[in-house]
Amino acid sequence: MLTFKNFNIADWFSFYRIVAAPVLLAMLWLDCRLVFTWLLLVSYSTDAIDGYLARKFNITSPRGSQLDSFGDQITLIIGLIGLFYFETHFIKANLTLILIAFVPYVVQMILAYMKYGKATAFHTYLAKISAVLQSLFILWSLFFRPEPILFYTMIIVGVLETIEEITLIFMYKKWASDVKGIYWALKDKRRLKGKQLK
């Protein structure tokens, strides 16, 4: 994954999120809430940029998808750590709901590593919506204060997205990237089955 000489411009934007992680953790250590939040906003922005560049210049690849997913995961984890650090009271008050939502995510990760030896990179539409809601909630909470309606929406969509990811893991025997969702996965399977019958 880290063969720098083969990186394209989209890969470098994805890689930025990984490199930025220690800097974000340092801002937490120094208790610099505003700097941490602005840097987190930059990291989230690169997620939109790398996907746009990959599609625009047709430079999508399994390596790029995996790099993007890893960057997304590490940024989400650090964002959650920051949220816990700066908004401890809100997190503690909603800890049960957060854990209920987090358990399926852990199950999904375990299943992916057991089956593929690495994390999924399906990048479904639901995953993109979930990522936007997560980043929006975290940033809104850090810039202002936690918004309950946004929080509950994020939790519901996150659980649905994780269930979809688990379903796709069972549908795909081999690791696959850039699957739009269950509907499109079923459509692809029917198309492939039709080709085999001909």
PDB file of C-alpha atoms in Angstrom:
ATOM      1  CA  MET A   1       0.000   0.000   0.000  1.00  0.00           C
ATOM      2  CA  LEU A   2       2.852   2.405   0.813  1.00  0.00           C
ATOM      3  CA  THR A   3       4.780   2.261  -2.483  1.00  0.00           C
ATOM      4  CA  PHE A   4       5.241   6.019  -2.731  1.00  0.00           C
ATOM      5  CA  LYS A   5       6.750   6.060  -6.221  1.00  0.00           C
ATOM      6  CA  ASN A   6       3.502   4.657  -7.627  1.00  0.00           C
ATOM      7  CA  PHE A   7       1.261   7.137  -5.809  1.00  0.00           C
ATOM      8  CA  ASN A   8      -0.981   9.326  -7.934  1.00  0.00           C
ATOM      9  CA  ILE A   9      -2.384  12.684  -6.816  1.00  0.00           C
ATOM     10  CA  ALA A  10      -5.510  11.105  -5.277  1.00  0.00           C
ATOM     11  CA  ASP A  11      -3.330   8.673  -3.275  1.00  0.00           C
ATOM     12  CA  TRP A  12      -1.324  11.569  -1.834  1.00  0.00           C
ATOM     13  CA  PHE A  13      -4.498  13.256  -0.577  1.00  0.00           C
ATOM     14  CA  SER A  14      -5.510   9.962   1.065  1.00  0.00           C
ATOM     15  CA  PHE A  15      -2.028   9.573   2.529  1.00  0.00           C
ATOM     16  CA  TYR A  16      -2.239  13.079   3.999  1.00  0.00           C
ATOM     17  CA  ARG A  17      -4.936  11.878   6.412  1.00  0.00           C
ATOM     18  CA  ILE A  18      -2.597   9.181   7.710  1.00  0.00           C
ATOM     19  CA  VAL A  19       0.333  11.593   8.111  1.00  0.00           C
ATOM     20  CA  ALA A  20      -1.913  14.181   9.785  1.00  0.00           C
ATOM     21  CA  ALA A  21      -2.978  11.704  12.501  1.00  0.00           C
ATOM     22  CA  PRO A  22       0.048  12.218  14.823  1.00  0.00           C
ATOM     23  CA  VAL A  23      -0.272  16.012  14.423  1.00  0.00           C
ATOM     24  CA  LEU A  24      -3.936  15.832  15.425  1.00  0.00           C
ATOM     25  CA  LEU A  25      -3.036  13.700  18.450  1.00  0.00           C
ATOM     26  CA  ALA A  26      -0.377  16.272  19.397  1.00  0.00           C
ATOM     27  CA  MET A  27      -3.021  19.017  19.293  1.00  0.00           C
ATOM     28  CA  LEU A  28      -5.126  16.925  21.674  1.00  0.00           C
ATOM     29  CA  TRP A  29      -2.142  16.500  23.965  1.00  0.00           C
ATOM     30  CA  LEU A  30      -1.593  20.272  23.927  1.00  0.00           C
ATOM     31  CA  ASP A  31      -5.323  20.864  24.539  1.00  0.00           C
ATOM     32  CA  CYS A  32      -5.620  23.024  21.387  1.00  0.00           C
ATOM     33  CA  ARG A  33      -9.297  22.494  20.587  1.00  0.00           C
ATOM     34  CA  LEU A  34      -9.615  25.090  17.821  1.00  0.00           C
ATOM     35  CA  VAL A  35      -6.409  24.058  16.000  1.00  0.00           C
ATOM     36  CA  PHE A  36      -7.382  20.390  16.333  1.00  0.00           C
ATOM     37  CA  THR A  37     -10.837  21.099  14.867  1.00  0.00           C
ATOM     38  CA  TRP A  38      -9.522  23.092  11.903  1.00  0.00           C
ATOM     39  CA  LEU A  39      -6.913  20.427  11.104  1.00  0.00           C
ATOM     40  CA  LEU A  40      -9.619  17.767  11.380  1.00  0.00           C
ATOM     41  CA  LEU A  41     -11.718  19.779   8.917  1.00  0.00           C
ATOM     42  CA  VAL A  42      -8.772  19.760   6.487  1.00  0.00           C
ATOM     43  CA  SER A  43      -8.448  15.978   6.854  1.00  0.00           C
ATOM     44  CA  TYR A  44     -12.155  15.469   6.181  1.00  0.00           C
ATOM     45  CA  SER A  45     -11.890  17.766   3.150  1.00  0.00           C
ATOM     46  CA  THR A  46      -9.121  15.645   1.629  1.00  0.00           C
ATOM     47  CA  ASP A  47     -11.515  12.683   1.710  1.00  0.00           C
ATOM     48  CA  ALA A  48     -13.839  14.490  -0.689  1.00  0.00           C
ATOM     49  CA  ILE A  49     -10.932  15.727  -2.816  1.00  0.00           C
ATOM     50  CA  ASP A  50      -9.208  12.360  -3.336  1.00  0.00           C
ATOM     51  CA  GLY A  51     -12.433  10.693  -4.452  1.00  0.00           C
ATOM     52  CA  TYR A  52     -13.203  13.523  -6.864  1.00  0.00           C
ATOM     53  CA  LEU A  53      -9.695  13.421  -8.366  1.00  0.00           C
ATOM     54  CA  ALA A  54      -9.718   9.621  -8.696  1.00  0.00           C
ATOM     55  CA  ARG A  55     -12.999   9.741 -10.646  1.00  0.00           C
ATOM     56  CA  LYS A  56     -12.143  12.832 -12.710  1.00  0.00           C
ATOM     57  CA  PHE A  57      -8.777  11.511 -13.918  1.00  0.00           C
ATOM     58  CA  ASN A  58      -9.879   7.846 -13.958  1.00  0.00           C
ATOM     59  CA  ILE A  59      -7.093   6.829 -11.583  1.00  0.00           C
ATOM     60  CA  THR A  60      -9.084   4.580  -9.273  1.00  0.00           C
ATOM     61  CA  SER A  61      -7.285   1.454  -8.108  1.00  0.00           C
ATOM     62  CA  PRO A  62      -7.553  -1.221  -5.390  1.00  0.00           C
ATOM     63  CA  ARG A  63      -4.474   0.329  -3.718  1.00  0.00           C
ATOM     64  CA  GLY A  64      -6.089   3.764  -3.779  1.00  0.00           C
ATOM     65  CA  SER A  65      -9.355   2.398  -2.371  1.00  0.00           C
ATOM     66  CA  GLN A  66      -7.509   0.640   0.441  1.00  0.00           C
ATOM     67  CA  LEU A  67      -5.424   3.733   1.210  1.00  0.00           C
ATOM     68  CA  ASP A  68      -8.564   5.884   1.196  1.00  0.00           C
ATOM     69  CA  SER A  69     -10.373   3.508   3.553  1.00  0.00           C
ATOM     70  CA  PHE A  70      -7.440   3.387   5.976  1.00  0.00           C
ATOM     71  CA  GLY A  71      -7.202   7.185   5.954  1.00  0.00           C
ATOM     72  CA  ASP A  72     -10.955   7.405   6.595  1.00  0.00           C
ATOM     73  CA  GLN A  73     -10.808   4.971   9.506  1.00  0.00           C
ATOM     74  CA  ILE A  74      -7.868   6.618  11.251  1.00  0.00           C
ATOM     75  CA  THR A  75      -9.416  10.089  10.815  1.00  0.00           C
ATOM     76  CA  LEU A  76     -12.751   8.886  12.207  1.00  0.00           C
ATOM     77  CA  ILE A  77     -11.053   7.294  15.224  1.00  0.00           C
ATOM     78  CA  ILE A  78      -9.066  10.460  15.981  1.00  0.00           C
ATOM     79  CA  GLY A  79     -12.186  12.577  15.498  1.00  0.00           C
ATOM     80  CA  LEU A  80     -14.007  10.387  18.027  1.00  0.00           C
ATOM     81  CA  ILE A  81     -11.083  10.610  20.448  1.00  0.00           C
ATOM     82  CA  GLY A  82     -11.181  14.396  20.093  1.00  0.00           C
ATOM     83  CA  LEU A  83     -14.929  14.413  20.667  1.00  0.00           C
ATOM     84  CA  PHE A  84     -14.507  12.275  23.789  1.00  0.00           C
ATOM     85  CA  TYR A  85     -11.718  14.533  25.070  1.00  0.00           C
ATOM     86  CA  PHE A  86     -13.424  17.872  24.466  1.00  0.00           C
ATOM     87  CA  GLU A  87     -17.078  16.804  24.958  1.00  0.00           C
ATOM     88  CA  THR A  88     -16.686  14.170  27.668  1.00  0.00           C
ATOM     89  CA  HIS A  89     -20.039  14.889  29.320  1.00  0.00           C
ATOM     90  CA  PHE A  90     -22.020  14.343  26.098  1.00  0.00           C
ATOM     91  CA  ILE A  91     -20.164  11.121  25.276  1.00  0.00           C
ATOM     92  CA  LYS A  92     -20.685   9.708  28.784  1.00  0.00           C
ATOM     93  CA  ALA A  93     -24.380  10.621  28.691  1.00  0.00           C
ATOM     94  CA  ASN A  94     -24.818   8.737  25.385  1.00  0.00           C
ATOM     95  CA  LEU A  95     -22.236   5.988  25.903  1.00  0.00           C
ATOM     96  CA  THR A  96     -24.720   3.091  25.784  1.00  0.00           C
ATOM     97  CA  LEU A  97     -26.112   4.179  22.409  1.00  0.00           C
ATOM     98  CA  ILE A  98     -22.609   4.786  21.046  1.00  0.00           C
ATOM     99  CA  LEU A  99     -21.494   1.292  22.122  1.00  0.00           C
ATOM    100  CA  ILE A 100     -24.613  -0.295  20.580  1.00  0.00           C
ATOM    101  CA  ALA A 101     -23.726   1.403  17.287  1.00  0.00           C
ATOM    102  CA  PHE A 102     -20.012   0.593  17.607  1.00  0.00           C
ATOM    103  CA  VAL A 103     -20.380  -3.172  18.186  1.00  0.00           C
ATOM    104  CA  PRO A 104     -21.622  -3.940  14.617  1.00  0.00           C
ATOM    105  CA  TYR A 105     -18.704  -1.883  13.263  1.00  0.00           C
ATOM    106  CA  VAL A 106     -16.227  -4.020  15.237  1.00  0.00           C
ATOM    107  CA  VAL A 107     -17.982  -7.187  13.992  1.00  0.00           C
ATOM    108  CA  GLN A 108     -17.731  -5.899  10.412  1.00  0.00           C
ATOM    109  CA  MET A 109     -13.992  -5.215  10.806  1.00  0.00           C
ATOM    110  CA  ILE A 110     -13.343  -8.674  12.300  1.00  0.00           C
ATOM    111  CA  LEU A 111     -15.292 -10.381   9.493  1.00  0.00           C
ATOM    112  CA  ALA A 112     -13.384  -8.412   6.841  1.00  0.00           C
ATOM    113  CA  TYR A 113      -9.966  -9.306   8.271  1.00  0.00           C
ATOM    114  CA  MET A 114     -10.979 -12.959   8.721  1.00  0.00           C
ATOM    115  CA  LYS A 115     -12.252 -13.242   5.141  1.00  0.00           C
ATOM    116  CA  TYR A 116     -10.008 -10.858   3.171  1.00  0.00           C
ATOM    117  CA  GLY A 117      -7.054 -10.242   5.471  1.00  0.00           C
ATOM    118  CA  LYS A 118      -7.716  -6.492   5.301  1.00  0.00           C
ATOM    119  CA  ALA A 119     -10.427  -3.887   5.784  1.00  0.00           C
ATOM    120  CA  THR A 120     -13.239  -3.482   3.274  1.00  0.00           C
ATOM    121  CA  ALA A 121     -13.246  -0.647   0.752  1.00  0.00           C
ATOM    122  CA  PHE A 122     -16.745  -0.970  -0.681  1.00  0.00           C
ATOM    123  CA  HIS A 123     -17.330   2.800  -0.635  1.00  0.00           C
ATOM    124  CA  THR A 124     -21.087   2.367  -0.910  1.00  0.00           C
ATOM    125  CA  TYR A 125     -23.456   5.303  -1.242  1.00  0.00           C
ATOM    126  CA  LEU A 126     -24.665   4.628   2.293  1.00  0.00           C
ATOM    127  CA  ALA A 127     -21.063   4.618   3.554  1.00  0.00           C
ATOM    128  CA  LYS A 128     -20.474   8.016   1.956  1.00  0.00           C
ATOM    129  CA  ILE A 129     -23.640   9.452   3.513  1.00  0.00           C
ATOM    130  CA  SER A 130     -22.656   7.979   6.880  1.00  0.00           C
ATOM    131  CA  ALA A 131     -19.133   9.463   6.622  1.00  0.00           C
ATOM    132  CA  VAL A 132     -20.539  12.908   5.822  1.00  0.00           C
ATOM    133  CA  LEU A 133     -22.921  12.724   8.801  1.00  0.00           C
ATOM    134  CA  GLN A 134     -20.142  11.550  11.119  1.00  0.00           C
ATOM    135  CA  SER A 135     -17.747  14.284  10.084  1.00  0.00           C
ATOM    136  CA  LEU A 136     -20.510  16.912  10.202  1.00  0.00           C
ATOM    137  CA  PHE A 137     -21.545  15.865  13.717  1.00  0.00           C
ATOM    138  CA  ILE A 138     -17.979  15.750  15.034  1.00  0.00           C
ATOM    139  CA  LEU A 139     -17.026  19.113  13.514  1.00  0.00           C
ATOM    140  CA  TRP A 140     -20.274  20.784  14.607  1.00  0.00           C
ATOM    141  CA  SER A 141     -19.762  19.458  18.141  1.00  0.00           C
ATOM    142  CA  LEU A 142     -16.164  20.701  18.286  1.00  0.00           C
ATOM    143  CA  PHE A 143     -16.827  24.103  16.711  1.00  0.00           C
ATOM    144  CA  PHE A 144     -20.085  24.699  18.618  1.00  0.00           C
ATOM    145  CA  ARG A 145     -21.760  21.999  20.737  1.00  0.00           C
ATOM    146  CA  PRO A 146     -23.259  18.526  20.110  1.00  0.00           C
ATOM    147  CA  GLU A 147     -26.573  18.605  18.213  1.00  0.00           C
ATOM    148  CA  PRO A 148     -28.866  15.735  19.376  1.00  0.00           C
ATOM    149  CA  ILE A 149     -30.882  15.403  16.129  1.00  0.00           C
ATOM    150  CA  LEU A 150     -27.681  15.178  14.090  1.00  0.00           C
ATOM    151  CA  PHE A 151     -26.281  12.689  16.598  1.00  0.00           C
ATOM    152  CA  TYR A 152     -29.288  10.320  16.390  1.00  0.00           C
ATOM    153  CA  THR A 153     -29.382  10.581  12.581  1.00  0.00           C
ATOM    154  CA  MET A 154     -25.668   9.734  12.443  1.00  0.00           C
ATOM    155  CA  ILE A 155     -26.166   6.699  14.710  1.00  0.00           C
ATOM    156  CA  ILE A 156     -29.112   5.301  12.700  1.00  0.00           C
ATOM    157  CA  VAL A 157     -27.423   5.745   9.311  1.00  0.00           C
ATOM    158  CA  GLY A 158     -24.149   4.368  10.717  1.00  0.00           C
ATOM    159  CA  VAL A 159     -25.809   1.164  11.938  1.00  0.00           C
ATOM    160  CA  LEU A 160     -27.633   0.684   8.615  1.00  0.00           C
ATOM    161  CA  GLU A 161     -24.378   1.243   6.725  1.00  0.00           C
ATOM    162  CA  THR A 162     -22.527  -1.286   8.885  1.00  0.00           C
ATOM    163  CA  ILE A 163     -25.267  -3.882   8.342  1.00  0.00           C
ATOM    164  CA  GLU A 164     -24.947  -3.294   4.591  1.00  0.00           C
ATOM    165  CA  GLU A 165     -21.148  -3.740   4.795  1.00  0.00           C
ATOM    166  CA  ILE A 166     -21.565  -7.036   6.680  1.00  0.00           C
ATOM    167  CA  THR A 167     -24.074  -8.231   4.064  1.00  0.00           C
ATOM    168  CA  LEU A 168     -21.642  -7.349   1.255  1.00  0.00           C
ATOM    169  CA  ILE A 169     -18.843  -9.257   2.994  1.00  0.00           C
ATOM    170  CA  PHE A 170     -21.014 -12.383   2.836  1.00  0.00           C
ATOM    171  CA  MET A 171     -21.903 -11.642  -0.813  1.00  0.00           C
ATOM    172  CA  TYR A 172     -18.318 -11.241  -2.061  1.00  0.00           C
ATOM    173  CA  LYS A 173     -15.970 -14.205  -1.766  1.00  0.00           C
ATOM    174  CA  LYS A 174     -13.010 -12.068  -2.824  1.00  0.00           C
ATOM    175  CA  TRP A 175     -12.096  -8.539  -1.717  1.00  0.00           C
ATOM    176  CA  ALA A 176     -13.822  -5.938  -3.880  1.00  0.00           C
ATOM    177  CA  SER A 177     -13.704  -2.157  -3.984  1.00  0.00           C
ATOM    178  CA  ASP A 178     -16.124   0.575  -5.024  1.00  0.00           C
ATOM    179  CA  VAL A 179     -19.371  -1.370  -4.687  1.00  0.00           C
ATOM    180  CA  LYS A 180     -22.276   1.097  -4.676  1.00  0.00           C
ATOM    181  CA  GLY A 181     -24.536  -0.978  -2.419  1.00  0.00           C
ATOM    182  CA  ILE A 182     -26.496  -4.206  -2.039  1.00  0.00           C
ATOM    183  CA  TYR A 183     -28.822  -3.400  -4.960  1.00  0.00           C
ATOM    184  CA  TRP A 184     -25.876  -2.904  -7.345  1.00  0.00           C
ATOM    185  CA  ALA A 185     -24.069  -5.970  -5.947  1.00  0.00           C
ATOM    186  CA  LEU A 186     -27.122  -8.138  -6.701  1.00  0.00           C
ATOM    187  CA  LYS A 187     -27.369  -6.561 -10.157  1.00  0.00           C
ATOM    188  CA  ASP A 188     -23.701  -7.394 -10.856  1.00  0.00           C
ATOM    189  CA  LYS A 189     -24.166 -10.968  -9.652  1.00  0.00           C
ATOM    190  CA  ARG A 190     -27.183 -11.454 -11.954  1.00  0.00           C
ATOM    191  CA  ARG A 191     -25.219 -10.001 -14.864  1.00  0.00           C
ATOM    192  CA  LEU A 192     -22.258 -12.315 -14.217  1.00  0.00           C
ATOM    193  CA  LYS A 193     -24.565 -15.301 -13.838  1.00  0.00           C
ATOM    194  CA  GLY A 194     -26.214 -14.417 -17.156  1.00  0.00           C
ATOM    195  CA  LYS A 195     -22.809 -14.331 -18.866  1.00  0.00           C
ATOM    196  CA  GLN A 196     -21.895 -17.736 -17.458  1.00  0.00           C
ATOM    197  CA  LEU A 197     -25.125 -19.247 -18.789  1.00  0.00           C
ATOM    198  CA  LYS A 198     -24.475 -17.967 -22.340  1.00  0.00           C
TER     199      LYS A 198
END
